[in-house]
PDB file of C-alpha atoms and ligand atoms in Angstrom:
ATOM      1  CA  UNK H 103     102.130  65.488  44.387  1.00  0.00           C
ATOM      2  CA  UNK H 104     105.337  65.363  42.504  1.00  0.00           C
ATOM      3  CA  UNK H 105     105.373  62.409  40.109  1.00  0.00           C
ATOM      4  CA  UNK H 106     109.108  61.948  40.581  1.00  0.00           C
ATOM      5  CA  UNK H 107     108.918  61.773  44.325  1.00  0.00           C
ATOM      6  CA  UNK H 108     106.066  59.206  44.176  1.00  0.00           C
ATOM      7  CA  UNK H 109     107.835  57.185  41.560  1.00  0.00           C
ATOM      8  CA  UNK H 110     110.933  57.173  43.726  1.00  0.00           C
ATOM      9  CA  UNK H 111     109.036  55.512  46.618  1.00  0.00           C
ATOM     10  CA  UNK H 112     107.125  53.202  44.651  1.00  0.00           C
ATOM     11  CA  UNK H 113     110.312  51.934  42.845  1.00  0.00           C
ATOM     12  CA  UNK H 114     112.047  51.583  46.328  1.00  0.00           C
ATOM     13  CA  UNK H 115     109.019  49.389  47.560  1.00  0.00           C
ATOM     14  CA  UNK H 116     108.876  47.347  44.376  1.00  0.00           C
ATOM     15  CA  UNK H 117     111.992  45.443  45.687  1.00  0.00           C
ATOM     16  CA  UNK H 118     111.332  42.083  47.064  1.00  0.00           C
ATOM     17  CA  UNK H 119     112.801  42.701  50.436  1.00  0.00           C
ATOM     18  CA  UNK H 120     111.274  45.046  53.201  1.00  0.00           C
ATOM     19  CA  UNK H 121     113.742  47.813  52.576  1.00  0.00           C
ATOM     20  CA  UNK H 122     113.455  49.324  56.100  1.00  0.00           C
ATOM     21  CA  UNK H 123     113.064  45.777  57.560  1.00  0.00           C
ATOM     22  CA  UNK H 124     110.092  44.053  59.155  1.00  0.00           C
ATOM     23  CA  UNK H 125     110.947  44.915  62.806  1.00  0.00           C
ATOM     24  CA  UNK H 126     109.530  48.253  64.172  1.00  0.00           C
ATOM     25  CA  UNK H 127     111.649  51.291  64.652  1.00  0.00           C
ATOM     26  CA  UNK H 128     113.405  51.084  68.069  1.00  0.00           C
ATOM     27  CA  UNK H 129     112.206  54.423  69.527  1.00  0.00           C
ATOM     28  CA  UNK H 130     108.537  53.741  68.376  1.00  0.00           C
ATOM     29  CA  UNK H 131     108.767  50.318  69.842  1.00  0.00           C
ATOM     30  CA  UNK H 132     110.199  51.529  73.226  1.00  0.00           C
ATOM     31  CA  UNK H 133     107.680  54.484  73.569  1.00  0.00           C
ATOM     32  CA  UNK H 134     104.547  52.735  72.479  1.00  0.00           C
ATOM     33  CA  UNK H 135     105.161  49.747  74.719  1.00  0.00           C
ATOM     34  CA  UNK H 136     104.443  52.108  77.784  1.00  0.00           C
ATOM     35  CA  UNK H 137     101.059  53.309  76.439  1.00  0.00           C
ATOM     36  CA  UNK H 138      97.723  51.671  76.983  1.00  0.00           C
ATOM     37  CA  UNK H 139      96.566  50.469  73.577  1.00  0.00           C
ATOM     38  CA  UNK H 140      93.802  52.402  71.891  1.00  0.00           C
ATOM     39  CA  UNK H 141      93.468  54.018  68.272  1.00  0.00           C
ATOM     40  CA  UNK H 142      96.745  54.990  66.585  1.00  0.00           C
ATOM     41  CA  UNK H 143      97.376  56.795  63.234  1.00  0.00           C
ATOM     42  CA  UNK H 144     100.698  56.503  61.497  1.00  0.00           C
ATOM     43  CA  UNK H 145     101.892  58.998  58.866  1.00  0.00           C
ATOM     44  CA  UNK H 146     104.074  58.042  55.889  1.00  0.00           C
ATOM     45  CA  UNK H 147     104.051  54.322  57.102  1.00  0.00           C
ATOM     46  CA  UNK H 148     105.733  52.723  54.005  1.00  0.00           C
ATOM     47  CA  UNK H 149     105.844  48.998  54.210  1.00  0.00           C
ATOM     48  CA  UNK H 150     103.997  48.851  57.687  1.00  0.00           C
ATOM     49  CA  UNK H 151     106.628  47.652  60.101  1.00  0.00           C
ATOM     50  CA  UNK H 152     105.402  50.020  62.754  1.00  0.00           C
ATOM     51  CA  UNK H 153     101.782  49.529  61.938  1.00  0.00           C
ATOM     52  CA  UNK H 154     102.058  45.805  62.259  1.00  0.00           C
ATOM     53  CA  UNK H 155     103.803  46.072  65.571  1.00  0.00           C
ATOM     54  CA  UNK H 156     101.225  48.201  67.060  1.00  0.00           C
ATOM     55  CA  UNK H 157      98.462  45.990  65.753  1.00  0.00           C
ATOM     56  CA  UNK H 158     100.167  42.990  67.523  1.00  0.00           C
ATOM     57  CA  UNK H 159     100.133  45.000  70.910  1.00  0.00           C
ATOM     58  CA  UNK H 160      96.407  45.442  70.483  1.00  0.00           C
ATOM     59  CA  UNK H 161      96.152  48.825  68.977  1.00  0.00           C
ATOM     60  CA  UNK H 162      93.464  49.664  66.322  1.00  0.00           C
ATOM     61  CA  UNK H 163      95.742  50.872  63.560  1.00  0.00           C
ATOM     62  CA  UNK H 164      95.185  53.383  60.696  1.00  0.00           C
ATOM     63  CA  UNK H 165      97.911  54.424  58.467  1.00  0.00           C
ATOM     64  CA  UNK H 166      98.527  56.470  55.373  1.00  0.00           C
ATOM     65  CA  UNK H 167     101.326  56.972  52.667  1.00  0.00           C
ATOM     66  CA  UNK H 168     101.578  58.080  49.092  1.00  0.00           C
ATOM     67  CA  UNK H 169     102.791  54.920  47.858  1.00  0.00           C
ATOM     68  CA  UNK H 170     100.470  51.954  46.638  1.00  0.00           C
ATOM     69  CA  UNK H 171     103.566  49.768  46.557  1.00  0.00           C
ATOM     70  CA  UNK H 172     104.201  50.504  50.137  1.00  0.00           C
ATOM     71  CA  UNK H 173     100.562  49.653  50.987  1.00  0.00           C
ATOM     72  CA  UNK H 174     100.867  46.221  49.231  1.00  0.00           C
ATOM     73  CA  UNK H 175     103.812  45.229  51.229  1.00  0.00           C
ATOM     74  CA  UNK H 176     102.257  46.507  54.457  1.00  0.00           C
ATOM     75  CA  UNK H 177      99.025  44.495  53.846  1.00  0.00           C
ATOM     76  CA  UNK H 178     101.223  41.385  53.201  1.00  0.00           C
ATOM     77  CA  UNK H 179     103.074  41.935  56.429  1.00  0.00           C
ATOM     78  CA  UNK H 180      99.824  42.350  58.269  1.00  0.00           C
ATOM     79  CA  UNK H 181      98.464  39.176  56.814  1.00  0.00           C
ATOM     80  CA  UNK H 182     101.641  37.226  57.712  1.00  0.00           C
ATOM     81  CA  UNK H 183     101.226  38.454  61.281  1.00  0.00           C
ATOM     82  CA  UNK H 184      97.433  37.835  61.360  1.00  0.00           C
ATOM     83  CA  UNK H 185      96.511  41.448  62.097  1.00  0.00           C
ATOM     84  CA  UNK H 186      94.373  44.074  60.198  1.00  0.00           C
ATOM     85  CA  UNK H 187      95.341  47.564  59.490  1.00  0.00           C
ATOM     86  CA  UNK H 188      93.314  50.193  57.895  1.00  0.00           C
ATOM     87  CA  UNK H 189      95.922  51.749  55.403  1.00  0.00           C
ATOM     88  CA  UNK H 190      94.939  54.645  52.954  1.00  0.00           C
ATOM     89  CA  UNK H 191      97.032  55.961  50.065  1.00  0.00           C
ATOM     90  CA  UNK H 192      96.887  59.428  48.724  1.00  0.00           C
ATOM     91  CA  UNK H 193      97.070  63.102  49.878  1.00  0.00           C
ATOM     92  CA  UNK H 194      96.580  63.053  53.765  1.00  0.00           C
ATOM     93  CA  UNK H 195      93.984  66.011  53.919  1.00  0.00           C
ATOM     94  CA  UNK H 196      91.786  64.015  51.348  1.00  0.00           C
ATOM     95  CA  UNK H 197      91.813  60.573  53.101  1.00  0.00           C
ATOM     96  CA  UNK H 198      88.988  61.379  55.600  1.00  0.00           C
ATOM     97  CA  UNK H 199      90.723  60.431  58.917  1.00  0.00           C
ATOM     98  CA  UNK H 200      88.367  61.349  61.803  1.00  0.00           C
ATOM     99  CA  UNK H 201      89.137  64.519  63.830  1.00  0.00           C
ATOM    100  CA  UNK H 202      89.544  64.194  67.758  1.00  0.00           C
ATOM    101  CA  UNK H 203      89.640  60.423  67.361  1.00  0.00           C
ATOM    102  CA  UNK H 204      93.208  58.987  67.948  1.00  0.00           C
ATOM    103  CA  UNK H 205      94.872  58.251  71.223  1.00  0.00           C
ATOM    104  CA  UNK H 206      98.332  58.352  69.445  1.00  0.00           C
ATOM    105  CA  UNK H 207      99.976  59.378  66.300  1.00  0.00           C
ATOM    106  CA  UNK H 208     103.359  58.261  65.161  1.00  0.00           C
ATOM    107  CA  UNK H 209     105.608  59.707  62.574  1.00  0.00           C
ATOM    108  CA  UNK H 210     108.729  57.673  61.950  1.00  0.00           C
ATOM    109  CA  UNK H 211     111.073  59.169  59.252  1.00  0.00           C
ATOM    110  CA  UNK H 212     108.039  60.893  57.852  1.00  0.00           C
ATOM    111  CA  UNK H 213     110.012  63.553  55.919  1.00  0.00           C
ATOM    112  CA  UNK H 214     107.078  65.139  54.345  1.00  0.00           C
ATOM    113  CA  UNK H 215     107.979  67.720  51.552  1.00  0.00           C
ATOM    114  CA  UNK H 216     108.508  70.916  53.450  1.00  0.00           C
ATOM    115  CA  UNK H 217     105.744  72.814  51.654  1.00  0.00           C
ATOM    116  CA  UNK H 218     103.224  70.395  53.079  1.00  0.00           C
ATOM    117  CA  UNK H 219     104.592  70.281  56.597  1.00  0.00           C
ATOM    118  CA  UNK H 220     102.650  73.050  58.361  1.00  0.00           C
ATOM    119  CA  UNK H 221      99.235  71.873  56.957  1.00  0.00           C
ATOM    120  CA  UNK H 222      99.920  68.261  57.697  1.00  0.00           C
ATOM    121  CA  UNK H 223     100.996  68.795  61.256  1.00  0.00           C
ATOM    122  CA  UNK H 224      97.994  70.968  62.025  1.00  0.00           C
ATOM    123  CA  UNK H 225      95.596  68.318  60.636  1.00  0.00           C
ATOM    124  CA  UNK H 226      97.550  65.469  62.557  1.00  0.00           C
ATOM    125  CA  UNK H 227      97.093  67.489  65.709  1.00  0.00           C
ATOM    126  CA  UNK H 228      93.315  67.975  64.862  1.00  0.00           C
ATOM    127  CA  UNK H 229      92.966  64.073  64.452  1.00  0.00           C
ATOM    128  CA  UNK H 230      94.584  63.522  67.955  1.00  0.00           C
ATOM    129  CA  UNK H 231      92.333  63.453  71.132  1.00  0.00           C
ATOM    130  CA  UNK H 232      93.309  65.596  74.101  1.00  0.00           C
ATOM    131  CA  UNK H 233      95.816  63.727  76.260  1.00  0.00           C
ATOM    132  CA  UNK H 234      96.881  61.896  73.098  1.00  0.00           C
ATOM    133  CA  UNK H 235     100.551  60.951  72.380  1.00  0.00           C
ATOM    134  CA  UNK H 236     102.739  61.992  69.481  1.00  0.00           C
ATOM    135  CA  UNK H 237     105.828  59.657  68.757  1.00  0.00           C
ATOM    136  CA  UNK H 238     108.297  61.113  66.264  1.00  0.00           C
ATOM    137  CA  UNK H 239     111.616  60.183  65.116  1.00  0.00           C
ATOM    138  CA  UNK H 240     113.326  61.490  61.794  1.00  0.00           C
ATOM    139  CA  UNK H 241     116.761  62.752  60.735  1.00  0.00           C
ATOM    140  CA  UNK H 242     117.779  66.004  62.379  1.00  0.00           C
ATOM    141  CA  UNK H 243     119.456  69.097  61.144  1.00  0.00           C
ATOM    142  CA  UNK H 244     122.823  67.880  62.027  1.00  0.00           C
ATOM    143  CA  UNK H 245     122.506  64.770  59.852  1.00  0.00           C
ATOM    144  CA  UNK H 246     124.019  65.906  56.664  1.00  0.00           C
ATOM    145  CA  UNK H 247     127.628  65.462  57.566  1.00  0.00           C
ATOM    146  CA  UNK H 248     126.867  61.876  58.734  1.00  0.00           C
ATOM    147  CA  UNK H 249     125.135  61.119  55.326  1.00  0.00           C
ATOM    148  CA  UNK H 250     128.181  62.455  53.339  1.00  0.00           C
ATOM    149  CA  UNK H 251     130.592  60.230  55.286  1.00  0.00           C
ATOM    150  CA  UNK H 252     128.336  57.072  55.143  1.00  0.00           C
ATOM    151  CA  UNK H 253     125.444  57.482  52.453  1.00  0.00           C
ATOM    152  CA  UNK H 254     124.179  54.038  53.671  1.00  0.00           C
ATOM    153  CA  UNK H 255     122.741  55.752  56.788  1.00  0.00           C
ATOM    154  CA  UNK H 256     120.173  57.289  54.423  1.00  0.00           C
ATOM    155  CA  UNK H 257     117.948  60.383  54.903  1.00  0.00           C
ATOM    156  CA  UNK H 258     117.176  63.376  52.892  1.00  0.00           C
ATOM    157  CA  UNK H 259     120.021  65.335  51.208  1.00  0.00           C
ATOM    158  CA  UNK H 260     118.571  68.767  51.693  1.00  0.00           C
ATOM    159  CA  UNK H 261     118.725  70.600  54.950  1.00  0.00           C
ATOM    160  CA  UNK H 262     114.958  71.827  54.642  1.00  0.00           C
ATOM    161  CA  UNK H 263     113.635  68.371  54.806  1.00  0.00           C
ATOM    162  CA  UNK H 264     115.535  67.637  58.181  1.00  0.00           C
ATOM    163  CA  UNK H 265     114.059  68.530  61.575  1.00  0.00           C
ATOM    164  CA  UNK H 266     115.390  70.718  64.264  1.00  0.00           C
ATOM    165  CA  UNK H 267     114.092  70.817  67.890  1.00  0.00           C
ATOM    166  CA  UNK H 268     112.614  74.269  67.074  1.00  0.00           C
ATOM    167  CA  UNK H 269     110.736  72.647  64.099  1.00  0.00           C
ATOM    168  CA  UNK H 270     109.061  70.139  66.414  1.00  0.00           C
ATOM    169  CA  UNK H 271     108.230  72.905  69.011  1.00  0.00           C
ATOM    170  CA  UNK H 272     106.565  74.842  66.166  1.00  0.00           C
ATOM    171  CA  UNK H 273     104.665  71.873  64.775  1.00  0.00           C
ATOM    172  CA  UNK H 274     103.506  70.654  68.130  1.00  0.00           C
ATOM    173  CA  UNK H 275     102.902  73.691  70.371  1.00  0.00           C
ATOM    174  CA  UNK H 276     100.874  73.037  73.508  1.00  0.00           C
ATOM    175  CA  UNK H 277     102.250  69.540  74.002  1.00  0.00           C
ATOM    176  CA  UNK H 278     103.818  68.340  77.310  1.00  0.00           C
ATOM    177  CA  UNK H 279     107.212  67.106  76.265  1.00  0.00           C
ATOM    178  CA  UNK H 280     108.205  63.699  77.534  1.00  0.00           C
ATOM    179  CA  UNK H 281     111.376  63.726  75.328  1.00  0.00           C
ATOM    180  CA  UNK H 282     112.671  66.266  72.781  1.00  0.00           C
ATOM    181  CA  UNK H 283     116.094  65.940  71.580  1.00  0.00           C
ATOM    182  CA  UNK H 284     118.611  65.641  68.598  1.00  0.00           C
ATOM    183  CA  UNK H 285     121.010  62.875  69.195  1.00  0.00           C
ATOM    184  CA  UNK H 286     123.535  60.665  67.495  1.00  0.00           C
ATOM    185  CA  UNK H 287     122.386  57.059  67.174  1.00  0.00           C
ATOM    186  CA  UNK H 288     123.338  53.987  65.326  1.00  0.00           C
ATOM    187  CA  UNK H 289     120.734  52.629  62.817  1.00  0.00           C
ATOM    188  CA  UNK H 290     120.279  49.150  61.566  1.00  0.00           C
ATOM    189  CA  UNK H 291     116.967  49.290  59.620  1.00  0.00           C
ATOM    190  CA  UNK H 292     116.735  47.161  56.328  1.00  0.00           C
ATOM    191  CA  UNK H 293     118.925  48.086  53.513  1.00  0.00           C
ATOM    192  CA  UNK H 294     118.408  51.948  53.535  1.00  0.00           C
ATOM    193  CA  UNK H 295     119.196  52.972  57.141  1.00  0.00           C
ATOM    194  CA  UNK H 296     122.580  51.551  58.221  1.00  0.00           C
ATOM    195  CA  UNK H 297     125.156  53.461  60.365  1.00  0.00           C
ATOM    196  CA  UNK H 298     125.562  56.299  62.714  1.00  0.00           C
ATOM    197  CA  UNK H 299     123.375  59.391  62.094  1.00  0.00           C
ATOM    198  CA  UNK H 300     121.694  62.358  63.826  1.00  0.00           C
ATOM    199  CA  UNK H 301     117.993  62.027  64.591  1.00  0.00           C
ATOM    200  CA  UNK H 302     115.451  64.203  66.338  1.00  0.00           C
ATOM    201  CA  UNK H 303     113.062  62.492  68.681  1.00  0.00           C
ATOM    202  CA  UNK H 304     109.846  63.765  70.194  1.00  0.00           C
ATOM    203  CA  UNK H 305     107.277  62.124  72.492  1.00  0.00           C
ATOM    204  CA  UNK H 306     104.810  64.505  73.583  1.00  0.00           C
ATOM    205  CA  UNK H 307     101.201  64.529  75.112  1.00  0.00           C
ATOM    206  CA  UNK H 308      98.601  66.878  73.885  1.00  0.00           C
ATOM    207  CA  UNK H 309      97.398  69.333  76.489  1.00  0.00           C
TER     208      UNK H 309
HETATM  209  C1  LIG L 498     111.792  56.814  55.050  1.00  0.00           C
HETATM  210  S1  LIG L 498     110.133  56.212  54.642  1.00  0.00           S
HETATM  211  C2  LIG L 498     109.673  55.729  56.279  1.00  0.00           C
HETATM  212  C3  LIG L 498     108.603  54.692  56.162  1.00  0.00           C
HETATM  213  C4  LIG L 498     108.062  54.189  57.619  1.00  0.00           C
HETATM  214  N1  LIG L 498     107.530  55.255  58.280  1.00  0.00           N
HETATM  215  C5  LIG L 498     109.113  53.356  58.337  1.00  0.00           C
HETATM  216  O1  LIG L 498     109.525  53.918  59.272  1.00  0.00           O
HETATM  217  O2  LIG L 498     109.325  52.381  57.810  1.00  0.00           O
HETATM  218  C6  LIG L 498     109.389  57.592  54.238  1.00  0.00           C
HETATM  219  C7  LIG L 498     108.004  57.521  53.725  1.00  0.00           C
HETATM  220  O3  LIG L 498     107.336  58.751  53.470  1.00  0.00           O
HETATM  221  C8  LIG L 498     106.348  58.573  52.572  1.00  0.00           C
HETATM  222  N2  LIG L 498     105.990  59.972  52.092  1.00  0.00           N
HETATM  223  C9  LIG L 498     106.669  60.789  51.402  1.00  0.00           C
HETATM  224  N3  LIG L 498     105.913  61.940  51.102  1.00  0.00           N
HETATM  225  C10 LIG L 498     104.702  61.637  51.685  1.00  0.00           C
HETATM  226  C11 LIG L 498     103.536  62.456  51.728  1.00  0.00           C
HETATM  227  N4  LIG L 498     103.362  63.655  51.254  1.00  0.00           N
HETATM  228  N5  LIG L 498     102.447  61.929  52.406  1.00  0.00           N
HETATM  229  C12 LIG L 498     102.536  60.642  52.890  1.00  0.00           C
HETATM  230  N6  LIG L 498     103.670  59.952  52.913  1.00  0.00           N
HETATM  231  C13 LIG L 498     104.728  60.483  52.261  1.00  0.00           C
HETATM  232  C14 LIG L 498     107.094  57.759  51.599  1.00  0.00           C
HETATM  233  O4  LIG L 498     106.214  57.261  50.623  1.00  0.00           O
HETATM  234  C15 LIG L 498     107.784  56.788  52.450  1.00  0.00           C
HETATM  235  O5  LIG L 498     107.012  55.577  52.622  1.00  0.00           O
END
């Protein structure tokens, strides 16, 4: 793990405010609300807004990230909301998540470094049960001009870290797609995601 990358996230989360807000991501909220609660794994979960929302709906929640500062804030948010989450910090393949175990996996703005992407998605797929759901939203390949026009919308500045529809098809082959699209949306999430941007969304069911 690159020290600079980890330091950037820890410093971001050392701020007192919840930098992406305390409310769940809209797409995650909308999609998860239609699925019967079971066990869910959230990757790159940061300060825990989505994990806490899922736990309040009755899901048994596991999450991971590289940031200890993110975990601290996620556990505080969970405590305030009177729910429990299993939140692990470190390199995903070393965190011991069970295979063939989860009913859903959520990746919300999980812009993993491109070199890790293939292995991480394979392992995530292995953790998901058959008929399990993947809910995904991240900045899309068309996002860079939006970011140049309005840096407050946030997101990676390099094209390799953004997701095309084809990337999702490659990462999740053998899924029945409920939705797979890149679209322009308006974001209002804390202090780092504000304004119009282009996102790629995927909700798929493992065949
Ligand atoms: C834009 S934030 C999104 C946080 C959260 N999913 C949300 O929607 O509020 C991206 C997150 O990815 C995490 N991250 C970056 N690289 C990672 C990696 N290799 N493994 C796990 N998490 C990573 C960061 O620490 C950060 O919390």
